PDB file of C-alpha atoms in Angstrom:
ATOM      1  CA  MET A   1     -28.496   4.070  12.225  1.00  0.00           C
ATOM      2  CA  SER A   2     -32.284   4.528  12.174  1.00  0.00           C
ATOM      3  CA  ASP A   3     -34.386   1.470  11.244  1.00  0.00           C
ATOM      4  CA  GLY A   4     -36.783   3.586   9.161  1.00  0.00           C
ATOM      5  CA  ASN A   5     -39.656   3.698  11.713  1.00  0.00           C
ATOM      6  CA  ASP A   6     -40.636   7.067  13.165  1.00  0.00           C
ATOM      7  CA  PRO A   7     -40.479   6.875  16.978  1.00  0.00           C
ATOM      8  CA  ASP A   8     -43.703   8.945  17.054  1.00  0.00           C
ATOM      9  CA  ASP A   9     -45.560   6.102  15.320  1.00  0.00           C
ATOM     10  CA  VAL A  10     -44.667   3.571  18.032  1.00  0.00           C
ATOM     11  CA  ARG A  11     -47.686   3.023  20.180  1.00  0.00           C
ATOM     12  CA  PRO A  12     -48.400   0.731  23.186  1.00  0.00           C
ATOM     13  CA  ASP A  13     -50.279  -2.464  22.411  1.00  0.00           C
ATOM     14  CA  ASP A  14     -53.530  -1.257  24.031  1.00  0.00           C
ATOM     15  CA  ALA A  15     -53.683   2.062  22.123  1.00  0.00           C
ATOM     16  CA  SER A  16     -56.150   0.650  19.586  1.00  0.00           C
ATOM     17  CA  VAL A  17     -58.499  -0.935  22.124  1.00  0.00           C
ATOM     18  CA  ASP A  18     -62.070   0.394  21.835  1.00  0.00           C
ATOM     19  CA  ILE A  19     -63.236   2.569  24.719  1.00  0.00           C
ATOM     20  CA  ASP A  20     -66.394   1.233  26.373  1.00  0.00           C
ATOM     21  CA  GLU A  21     -69.103   3.794  26.862  1.00  0.00           C
ATOM     22  CA  ASP A  22     -69.503   2.721  30.502  1.00  0.00           C
ATOM     23  CA  ARG A  23     -65.918   3.893  31.187  1.00  0.00           C
ATOM     24  CA  SER A  24     -67.007   7.461  30.752  1.00  0.00           C
ATOM     25  CA  GLN A  25     -69.216   7.107  33.781  1.00  0.00           C
ATOM     26  CA  ALA A  26     -67.643   7.454  37.188  1.00  0.00           C
ATOM     27  CA  THR A  27     -68.282   4.628  39.650  1.00  0.00           C
ATOM     28  CA  THR A  28     -68.632   4.747  43.353  1.00  0.00           C
ATOM     29  CA  ASP A  29     -67.696   1.110  43.921  1.00  0.00           C
ATOM     30  CA  PRO A  30     -64.306   1.130  45.798  1.00  0.00           C
ATOM     31  CA  SER A  31     -63.400  -2.399  44.612  1.00  0.00           C
ATOM     32  CA  ILE A  32     -63.764  -1.368  40.986  1.00  0.00           C
ATOM     33  CA  GLN A  33     -61.667   1.750  41.608  1.00  0.00           C
ATOM     34  CA  ASP A  34     -58.884  -0.403  43.113  1.00  0.00           C
ATOM     35  CA  VAL A  35     -58.838  -2.709  40.093  1.00  0.00           C
ATOM     36  CA  ARG A  36     -58.591   0.262  37.738  1.00  0.00           C
ATOM     37  CA  SER A  37     -55.809   1.763  39.844  1.00  0.00           C
ATOM     38  CA  ASP A  38     -53.806  -1.479  39.724  1.00  0.00           C
ATOM     39  CA  SER A  39     -54.276  -1.817  35.962  1.00  0.00           C
ATOM     40  CA  ARG A  40     -52.440   1.457  35.354  1.00  0.00           C
ATOM     41  CA  HIS A  41     -49.044   0.016  36.382  1.00  0.00           C
ATOM     42  CA  PRO A  42     -48.543  -2.321  33.367  1.00  0.00           C
ATOM     43  CA  ARG A  43     -49.549   0.524  31.064  1.00  0.00           C
ATOM     44  CA  LEU A  44     -47.018   2.839  32.686  1.00  0.00           C
ATOM     45  CA  ALA A  45     -44.301   0.174  32.283  1.00  0.00           C
ATOM     46  CA  ARG A  46     -45.104  -0.269  28.592  1.00  0.00           C
ATOM     47  CA  SER A  47     -45.093   3.496  28.076  1.00  0.00           C
ATOM     48  CA  ALA A  48     -41.690   3.789  29.769  1.00  0.00           C
ATOM     49  CA  THR A  49     -40.301   1.033  27.503  1.00  0.00           C
ATOM     50  CA  VAL A  50     -41.506   2.849  24.405  1.00  0.00           C
ATOM     51  CA  ILE A  51     -39.902   6.109  25.585  1.00  0.00           C
ATOM     52  CA  VAL A  52     -36.553   4.375  26.249  1.00  0.00           C
ATOM     53  CA  MET A  53     -36.606   2.760  22.802  1.00  0.00           C
ATOM     54  CA  ALA A  54     -37.404   6.089  21.163  1.00  0.00           C
ATOM     55  CA  LEU A  55     -34.539   7.811  23.002  1.00  0.00           C
ATOM     56  CA  ALA A  56     -32.121   5.021  22.015  1.00  0.00           C
ATOM     57  CA  GLY A  57     -33.137   5.381  18.383  1.00  0.00           C
ATOM     58  CA  LEU A  58     -32.661   9.153  18.572  1.00  0.00           C
ATOM     59  CA  MET A  59     -29.164   8.748  20.037  1.00  0.00           C
ATOM     60  CA  MET A  60     -28.150   6.276  17.314  1.00  0.00           C
ATOM     61  CA  THR A  61     -29.466   8.569  14.589  1.00  0.00           C
ATOM     62  CA  THR A  62     -27.626  11.559  16.070  1.00  0.00           C
ATOM     63  CA  ALA A  63     -24.363   9.587  16.213  1.00  0.00           C
ATOM     64  CA  ALA A  64     -24.737   8.572  12.572  1.00  0.00           C
ATOM     65  CA  ILE A  65     -25.374  12.169  11.498  1.00  0.00           C
ATOM     66  CA  ASN A  66     -22.430  13.519  13.493  1.00  0.00           C
ATOM     67  CA  SER A  67     -19.988  10.900  12.220  1.00  0.00           C
ATOM     68  CA  ARG A  68     -20.937  11.506   8.579  1.00  0.00           C
ATOM     69  CA  GLY A  69     -19.434   8.166   7.703  1.00  0.00           C
ATOM     70  CA  HIS A  70     -16.060   8.879   9.352  1.00  0.00           C
ATOM     71  CA  ASP A  71     -14.283   6.562  11.757  1.00  0.00           C
ATOM     72  CA  LEU A  72     -15.254   7.497  15.321  1.00  0.00           C
ATOM     73  CA  ARG A  73     -11.805   6.307  16.469  1.00  0.00           C
ATOM     74  CA  PRO A  74      -9.384   8.959  15.139  1.00  0.00           C
ATOM     75  CA  GLU A  75      -6.418   7.379  16.854  1.00  0.00           C
ATOM     76  CA  ARG A  76      -6.377   4.665  14.194  1.00  0.00           C
ATOM     77  CA  ASP A  77      -4.030   5.945  11.470  1.00  0.00           C
ATOM     78  CA  THR A  78      -4.705   4.016   8.283  1.00  0.00           C
ATOM     79  CA  ASP A  79      -3.045   6.465   5.888  1.00  0.00           C
ATOM     80  CA  MET A  80      -1.032   4.312   3.496  1.00  0.00           C
ATOM     81  CA  ALA A  81       1.518   7.008   2.670  1.00  0.00           C
ATOM     82  CA  THR A  82       2.334   7.444   6.367  1.00  0.00           C
ATOM     83  CA  LEU A  83       2.758   3.696   6.791  1.00  0.00           C
ATOM     84  CA  VAL A  84       5.081   3.527   3.780  1.00  0.00           C
ATOM     85  CA  ARG A  85       7.244   6.391   5.055  1.00  0.00           C
ATOM     86  CA  SER A  86       7.458   4.797   8.488  1.00  0.00           C
ATOM     87  CA  GLN A  87       8.432   1.415   7.039  1.00  0.00           C
ATOM     88  CA  ALA A  88      10.948   3.023   4.679  1.00  0.00           C
ATOM     89  CA  SER A  89      12.664   4.734   7.607  1.00  0.00           C
ATOM     90  CA  HIS A  90      12.741   1.443   9.511  1.00  0.00           C
ATOM     91  CA  ASN A  91      14.184  -0.389   6.489  1.00  0.00           C
ATOM     92  CA  ALA A  92      16.890   2.247   6.053  1.00  0.00           C
ATOM     93  CA  ALA A  93      17.948   1.765   9.666  1.00  0.00           C
ATOM     94  CA  LEU A  94      18.064  -2.020   9.201  1.00  0.00           C
ATOM     95  CA  GLN A  95      20.138  -1.681   6.025  1.00  0.00           C
ATOM     96  CA  LYS A  96      22.627   0.511   7.856  1.00  0.00           C
ATOM     97  CA  GLU A  97      22.840  -2.053  10.644  1.00  0.00           C
ATOM     98  CA  ALA A  98      23.278  -4.891   8.126  1.00  0.00           C
ATOM     99  CA  ALA A  99      26.115  -3.020   6.403  1.00  0.00           C
ATOM    100  CA  GLY A 100      27.880  -2.605   9.730  1.00  0.00           C
ATOM    101  CA  LEU A 101      27.508  -6.297  10.573  1.00  0.00           C
ATOM    102  CA  ARG A 102      28.751  -7.280   7.114  1.00  0.00           C
ATOM    103  CA  ALA A 103      31.861  -5.167   7.626  1.00  0.00           C
ATOM    104  CA  GLN A 104      32.476  -6.894  10.967  1.00  0.00           C
ATOM    105  CA  VAL A 105      32.177 -10.319   9.331  1.00  0.00           C
ATOM    106  CA  GLU A 106      34.720  -9.323   6.687  1.00  0.00           C
ATOM    107  CA  ASP A 107      37.102  -8.096   9.380  1.00  0.00           C
ATOM    108  CA  PHE A 108      36.743 -11.365  11.333  1.00  0.00           C
ATOM    109  CA  SER A 109      37.294 -13.382   8.160  1.00  0.00           C
ATOM    110  CA  LYS A 110      40.496 -11.531   7.330  1.00  0.00           C
ATOM    111  CA  ALA A 111      41.736 -11.893  10.906  1.00  0.00           C
ATOM    112  CA  ASN A 112      41.161 -15.661  10.949  1.00  0.00           C
ATOM    113  CA  GLN A 113      42.401 -16.719   7.535  1.00  0.00           C
ATOM    114  CA  THR A 114      43.672 -20.242   7.045  1.00  0.00           C
ATOM    115  CA  PRO A 115      46.527 -20.111   4.520  1.00  0.00           C
ATOM    116  CA  GLY A 116      45.564 -21.538   1.131  1.00  0.00           C
ATOM    117  CA  VAL A 117      41.880 -22.053   2.022  1.00  0.00           C
ATOM    118  CA  THR A 118      40.262 -18.947   3.458  1.00  0.00           C
ATOM    119  CA  SER A 119      42.142 -16.628   1.122  1.00  0.00           C
ATOM    120  CA  SER A 120      40.960 -18.639  -1.884  1.00  0.00           C
ATOM    121  CA  VAL A 121      37.321 -18.514  -0.755  1.00  0.00           C
ATOM    122  CA  ILE A 122      37.486 -14.781  -0.075  1.00  0.00           C
ATOM    123  CA  SER A 123      39.114 -14.172  -3.442  1.00  0.00           C
ATOM    124  CA  SER A 124      36.377 -16.117  -5.243  1.00  0.00           C
ATOM    125  CA  ALA A 125      33.627 -14.317  -3.337  1.00  0.00           C
ATOM    126  CA  SER A 126      35.174 -10.941  -4.112  1.00  0.00           C
ATOM    127  CA  ALA A 127      35.339 -11.786  -7.808  1.00  0.00           C
ATOM    128  CA  LEU A 128      31.668 -12.804  -7.897  1.00  0.00           C
ATOM    129  CA  ALA A 129      30.358  -9.919  -5.798  1.00  0.00           C
ATOM    130  CA  PRO A 130      30.043  -7.311  -8.588  1.00  0.00           C
ATOM    131  CA  SER A 131      28.156  -9.641 -10.934  1.00  0.00           C
ATOM    132  CA  VAL A 132      25.518 -10.464  -8.309  1.00  0.00           C
ATOM    133  CA  GLY A 133      25.158  -6.898  -7.094  1.00  0.00           C
ATOM    134  CA  LEU A 134      27.123  -7.219  -3.861  1.00  0.00           C
ATOM    135  CA  GLY A 135      30.069  -5.178  -5.075  1.00  0.00           C
ATOM    136  CA  ALA A 136      30.369  -1.741  -6.646  1.00  0.00           C
ATOM    137  CA  VAL A 137      30.896  -1.626 -10.405  1.00  0.00           C
ATOM    138  CA  SER A 138      31.738   1.081 -12.946  1.00  0.00           C
ATOM    139  CA  GLY A 139      31.197   1.341 -16.681  1.00  0.00           C
ATOM    140  CA  LYS A 140      29.353   3.057 -19.502  1.00  0.00           C
ATOM    141  CA  ALA A 141      25.609   2.965 -18.984  1.00  0.00           C
ATOM    142  CA  LEU A 142      22.331   3.366 -20.812  1.00  0.00           C
ATOM    143  CA  ARG A 143      19.746   5.453 -18.952  1.00  0.00           C
ATOM    144  CA  VAL A 144      15.978   4.994 -19.395  1.00  0.00           C
ATOM    145  CA  THR A 145      13.567   7.439 -17.753  1.00  0.00           C
ATOM    146  CA  LEU A 146       9.830   6.840 -17.288  1.00  0.00           C
ATOM    147  CA  ASP A 147       7.406   9.481 -16.056  1.00  0.00           C
ATOM    148  CA  ASP A 148       3.698  10.090 -15.504  1.00  0.00           C
ATOM    149  CA  ALA A 149       1.746  12.202 -17.962  1.00  0.00           C
ATOM    150  CA  PRO A 150       1.678  15.953 -17.176  1.00  0.00           C
ATOM    151  CA  LEU A 151      -1.064  17.117 -14.830  1.00  0.00           C
ATOM    152  CA  SER A 152      -2.475  19.187 -17.684  1.00  0.00           C
ATOM    153  CA  GLU A 153      -3.039  15.976 -19.648  1.00  0.00           C
ATOM    154  CA  ASN A 154      -6.478  14.841 -18.491  1.00  0.00           C
ATOM    155  CA  PRO A 155      -8.612  13.758 -21.471  1.00  0.00           C
ATOM    156  CA  ASP A 156     -12.326  13.282 -20.886  1.00  0.00           C
ATOM    157  CA  GLY A 157     -13.399   9.675 -20.530  1.00  0.00           C
ATOM    158  CA  VAL A 158      -9.843   8.366 -20.051  1.00  0.00           C
ATOM    159  CA  ASP A 159      -9.066   6.200 -17.030  1.00  0.00           C
ATOM    160  CA  ALA A 160      -6.545   7.957 -14.763  1.00  0.00           C
ATOM    161  CA  ASN A 161      -4.549   4.701 -14.603  1.00  0.00           C
ATOM    162  CA  MET A 162      -3.624   5.232 -18.246  1.00  0.00           C
ATOM    163  CA  LEU A 163      -1.771   8.417 -17.316  1.00  0.00           C
ATOM    164  CA  VAL A 164       0.711   7.020 -14.771  1.00  0.00           C
ATOM    165  CA  VAL A 165       3.700   4.686 -14.779  1.00  0.00           C
ATOM    166  CA  HIS A 166       2.983   1.285 -13.245  1.00  0.00           C
ATOM    167  CA  GLN A 167       5.294  -1.289 -11.691  1.00  0.00           C
ATOM    168  CA  GLN A 168       4.943  -3.537 -14.741  1.00  0.00           C
ATOM    169  CA  ASP A 169       6.267  -0.721 -16.933  1.00  0.00           C
ATOM    170  CA  ILE A 170       9.419  -0.471 -14.829  1.00  0.00           C
ATOM    171  CA  GLN A 171       9.771  -4.249 -14.723  1.00  0.00           C
ATOM    172  CA  MET A 172       9.349  -4.363 -18.507  1.00  0.00           C
ATOM    173  CA  VAL A 173      12.310  -2.032 -19.014  1.00  0.00           C
ATOM    174  CA  VAL A 174      14.436  -3.957 -16.505  1.00  0.00           C
ATOM    175  CA  ASN A 175      13.728  -7.307 -18.184  1.00  0.00           C
ATOM    176  CA  THR A 176      14.412  -5.879 -21.643  1.00  0.00           C
ATOM    177  CA  LEU A 177      17.771  -4.479 -20.549  1.00  0.00           C
ATOM    178  CA  TRP A 178      18.736  -7.814 -18.965  1.00  0.00           C
ATOM    179  CA  SER A 179      17.832  -9.582 -22.199  1.00  0.00           C
ATOM    180  CA  GLY A 180      20.021  -7.071 -24.049  1.00  0.00           C
ATOM    181  CA  GLY A 181      23.065  -8.123 -22.046  1.00  0.00           C
ATOM    182  CA  ALA A 182      23.064  -5.717 -19.102  1.00  0.00           C
ATOM    183  CA  GLU A 183      25.754  -6.615 -16.588  1.00  0.00           C
ATOM    184  CA  ALA A 184      24.628  -4.389 -13.715  1.00  0.00           C
ATOM    185  CA  MET A 185      21.607  -2.184 -13.106  1.00  0.00           C
ATOM    186  CA  THR A 186      20.117   0.392 -10.767  1.00  0.00           C
ATOM    187  CA  ILE A 187      16.614   1.783 -10.283  1.00  0.00           C
ATOM    188  CA  GLN A 188      16.516   5.208  -8.653  1.00  0.00           C
ATOM    189  CA  GLY A 189      20.171   4.685  -7.779  1.00  0.00           C
ATOM    190  CA  GLN A 190      19.534   1.411  -5.916  1.00  0.00           C
ATOM    191  CA  ARG A 191      21.347  -1.686  -7.127  1.00  0.00           C
ATOM    192  CA  VAL A 192      19.135  -4.345  -8.669  1.00  0.00           C
ATOM    193  CA  ILE A 193      19.789  -7.962  -7.634  1.00  0.00           C
ATOM    194  CA  SER A 194      18.060 -11.268  -8.357  1.00  0.00           C
ATOM    195  CA  THR A 195      15.496 -10.831  -5.568  1.00  0.00           C
ATOM    196  CA  THR A 196      14.664  -7.178  -6.277  1.00  0.00           C
ATOM    197  CA  ALA A 197      10.915  -6.571  -6.556  1.00  0.00           C
ATOM    198  CA  VAL A 198       9.168  -3.405  -7.692  1.00  0.00           C
ATOM    199  CA  LYS A 199       5.837  -2.711  -5.982  1.00  0.00           C
ATOM    200  CA  CYS A 200       3.251   0.032  -6.447  1.00  0.00           C
ATOM    201  CA  VAL A 201       1.809   1.691  -3.336  1.00  0.00           C
ATOM    202  CA  GLY A 202      -0.622   4.449  -4.207  1.00  0.00           C
ATOM    203  CA  ASN A 203       1.107   6.853  -6.589  1.00  0.00           C
ATOM    204  CA  THR A 204       4.608   5.755  -5.548  1.00  0.00           C
ATOM    205  CA  VAL A 205       6.857   2.785  -6.254  1.00  0.00           C
ATOM    206  CA  VAL A 206       8.513   0.895  -3.400  1.00  0.00           C
ATOM    207  CA  LEU A 207      11.951  -0.614  -3.999  1.00  0.00           C
ATOM    208  CA  HIS A 208      13.840  -2.425  -1.238  1.00  0.00           C
ATOM    209  CA  GLY A 209      11.465  -0.855   1.284  1.00  0.00           C
ATOM    210  CA  VAL A 210      11.962   2.727   0.078  1.00  0.00           C
ATOM    211  CA  ALA A 211       9.160   4.678  -1.632  1.00  0.00           C
ATOM    212  CA  TYR A 212       9.924   6.721  -4.754  1.00  0.00           C
ATOM    213  CA  ALA A 213       7.838   9.147  -6.793  1.00  0.00           C
ATOM    214  CA  PRO A 214       8.252   9.610 -10.560  1.00  0.00           C
ATOM    215  CA  PRO A 215      10.233  10.111 -12.693  1.00  0.00           C
ATOM    216  CA  TYR A 216      11.755   6.628 -12.512  1.00  0.00           C
ATOM    217  CA  VAL A 217      15.350   6.308 -13.721  1.00  0.00           C
ATOM    218  CA  ILE A 218      16.819   2.934 -14.721  1.00  0.00           C
ATOM    219  CA  GLU A 219      20.524   2.700 -15.556  1.00  0.00           C
ATOM    220  CA  ALA A 220      22.265  -0.362 -16.979  1.00  0.00           C
ATOM    221  CA  ILE A 221      25.957  -1.071 -17.564  1.00  0.00           C
ATOM    222  CA  GLY A 222      26.793  -3.320 -20.499  1.00  0.00           C
ATOM    223  CA  ASP A 223      26.997  -3.340 -24.282  1.00  0.00           C
ATOM    224  CA  LEU A 224      25.203  -0.087 -25.102  1.00  0.00           C
ATOM    225  CA  ASN A 225      24.364  -1.035 -28.690  1.00  0.00           C
ATOM    226  CA  ALA A 226      22.970  -4.429 -27.688  1.00  0.00           C
ATOM    227  CA  MET A 227      20.806  -2.939 -24.935  1.00  0.00           C
ATOM    228  CA  GLN A 228      19.539  -0.202 -27.259  1.00  0.00           C
ATOM    229  CA  LYS A 229      18.628  -2.815 -29.871  1.00  0.00           C
ATOM    230  CA  ALA A 230      16.743  -4.826 -27.236  1.00  0.00           C
ATOM    231  CA  LEU A 231      14.672  -1.759 -26.371  1.00  0.00           C
ATOM    232  CA  ASP A 232      14.038  -0.932 -30.033  1.00  0.00           C
ATOM    233  CA  THR A 233      12.794  -4.430 -30.870  1.00  0.00           C
ATOM    234  CA  SER A 234      10.787  -5.149 -27.706  1.00  0.00           C
ATOM    235  CA  GLU A 235       7.047  -5.590 -28.275  1.00  0.00           C
ATOM    236  CA  ALA A 236       6.347  -4.520 -24.678  1.00  0.00           C
ATOM    237  CA  VAL A 237       8.297  -1.300 -25.193  1.00  0.00           C
ATOM    238  CA  ARG A 238       6.410  -0.664 -28.448  1.00  0.00           C
ATOM    239  CA  ILE A 239       3.072  -0.896 -26.615  1.00  0.00           C
ATOM    240  CA  TYR A 240       4.296   1.472 -23.898  1.00  0.00           C
ATOM    241  CA  LYS A 241       5.351   3.975 -26.562  1.00  0.00           C
ATOM    242  CA  GLU A 242       1.792   3.948 -27.921  1.00  0.00           C
ATOM    243  CA  TYR A 243       0.657   5.310 -24.556  1.00  0.00           C
ATOM    244  CA  VAL A 244       3.493   7.834 -24.721  1.00  0.00           C
ATOM    245  CA  SER A 245       2.078   9.125 -28.001  1.00  0.00           C
ATOM    246  CA  ALA A 246      -1.561   8.994 -26.900  1.00  0.00           C
ATOM    247  CA  TYR A 247      -1.322  10.310 -23.324  1.00  0.00           C
ATOM    248  CA  GLN A 248       2.106  12.000 -23.083  1.00  0.00           C
ATOM    249  CA  LEU A 249       3.660   9.488 -20.689  1.00  0.00           C
ATOM    250  CA  GLY A 250       7.353  10.182 -20.154  1.00  0.00           C
ATOM    251  CA  TRP A 251       9.936   8.113 -22.061  1.00  0.00           C
ATOM    252  CA  SER A 252      13.572   8.869 -22.813  1.00  0.00           C
ATOM    253  CA  VAL A 253      16.675   6.814 -23.554  1.00  0.00           C
ATOM    254  CA  GLU A 254      20.189   8.257 -23.418  1.00  0.00           C
ATOM    255  CA  ARG A 255      23.783   7.222 -23.014  1.00  0.00           C
ATOM    256  CA  ALA A 256      24.819   8.223 -19.511  1.00  0.00           C
ATOM    257  CA  GLY A 257      28.578   7.925 -19.986  1.00  0.00           C
ATOM    258  CA  GLN A 258      30.743   6.488 -17.217  1.00  0.00           C
ATOM    259  CA  VAL A 259      28.817   5.706 -14.033  1.00  0.00           C
ATOM    260  CA  THR A 260      29.572   3.914 -10.764  1.00  0.00           C
ATOM    261  CA  MET A 261      26.868   1.728  -9.293  1.00  0.00           C
ATOM    262  CA  PRO A 262      26.954   1.035  -5.539  1.00  0.00           C
ATOM    263  CA  ALA A 263      26.830  -2.425  -4.049  1.00  0.00           C
ATOM    264  CA  TYR A 264      23.538  -3.713  -2.688  1.00  0.00           C
ATOM    265  CA  THR A 265      23.693  -3.495   1.107  1.00  0.00           C
ATOM    266  CA  GLY A 266      20.382  -5.047   2.136  1.00  0.00           C
ATOM    267  CA  ALA A 267      19.590  -8.559   3.300  1.00  0.00           C
ATOM    268  CA  VAL A 268      20.096 -11.383   0.795  1.00  0.00           C
ATOM    269  CA  ALA A 269      18.655 -14.292   2.770  1.00  0.00           C
ATOM    270  CA  VAL A 270      15.984 -16.238   0.878  1.00  0.00           C
ATOM    271  CA  SER A 271      13.357 -18.388   2.600  1.00  0.00           C
ATOM    272  CA  HIS A 272      11.332 -21.034   0.820  1.00  0.00           C
ATOM    273  CA  ALA A 273       8.734 -23.662   1.549  1.00  0.00           C
ATOM    274  CA  THR A 274       9.884 -27.173   2.473  1.00  0.00           C
ATOM    275  CA  PRO A 275       7.842 -30.404   2.390  1.00  0.00           C
ATOM    276  CA  ARG A 276       6.806 -31.893   5.702  1.00  0.00           C
TER     277      ARG A 276
END
């Protein structure tokens, strides 16, 4: 970037020195001519320095103009959407690998059962699996759908964030359904477990490492009347509905009939801090 000084204004230190009238007269003294000849070298050096500085400033200014504020290193890809898609693909591959390893563990367990002990443990684990999300489950479900406001809905002076579904809106519905007695739940078809976290990345929501765009569909198996009552009496839901009325955010609740929810197949290991 330029420092604000015009290179044409930069002058050598001796540019303002007064010219003596005697200098205008030629001299025939050789010794004086030699001294004058030698004195030109420092001036030439200073002039060369000024020229180099001016050229350096010109090059920096040209680079700034050409870049127009863009990164001069195009090989650095900082596009968030690309990073999310790449990570989602990687996570899907890991989940597939984890499912295969889990199947191998089950096969080894069945092949090495100790009568009366191993079978009892496996039976207990199998009974608990559906309730914690590790086993498939079927039943009648309530379906809640959230969506962004239509693109045509763009009121003047309204923050664009008011027109989209946020992660806290999805979490609000999930928590309300749990409080209404939901026994199993999915978001976008993915099973929800105790460690499930919903995260916003740009205009998408990331769930278990996979990015989803709206509309967002939440299904819950359980007592349909109890879950509906929980939604109807929730203060958080009431506030969301105010935005539905004001800005046309999407909101619908329906009985989905009989559905089958898949088991969660991702990692379930939990790490935590320990005192030293």
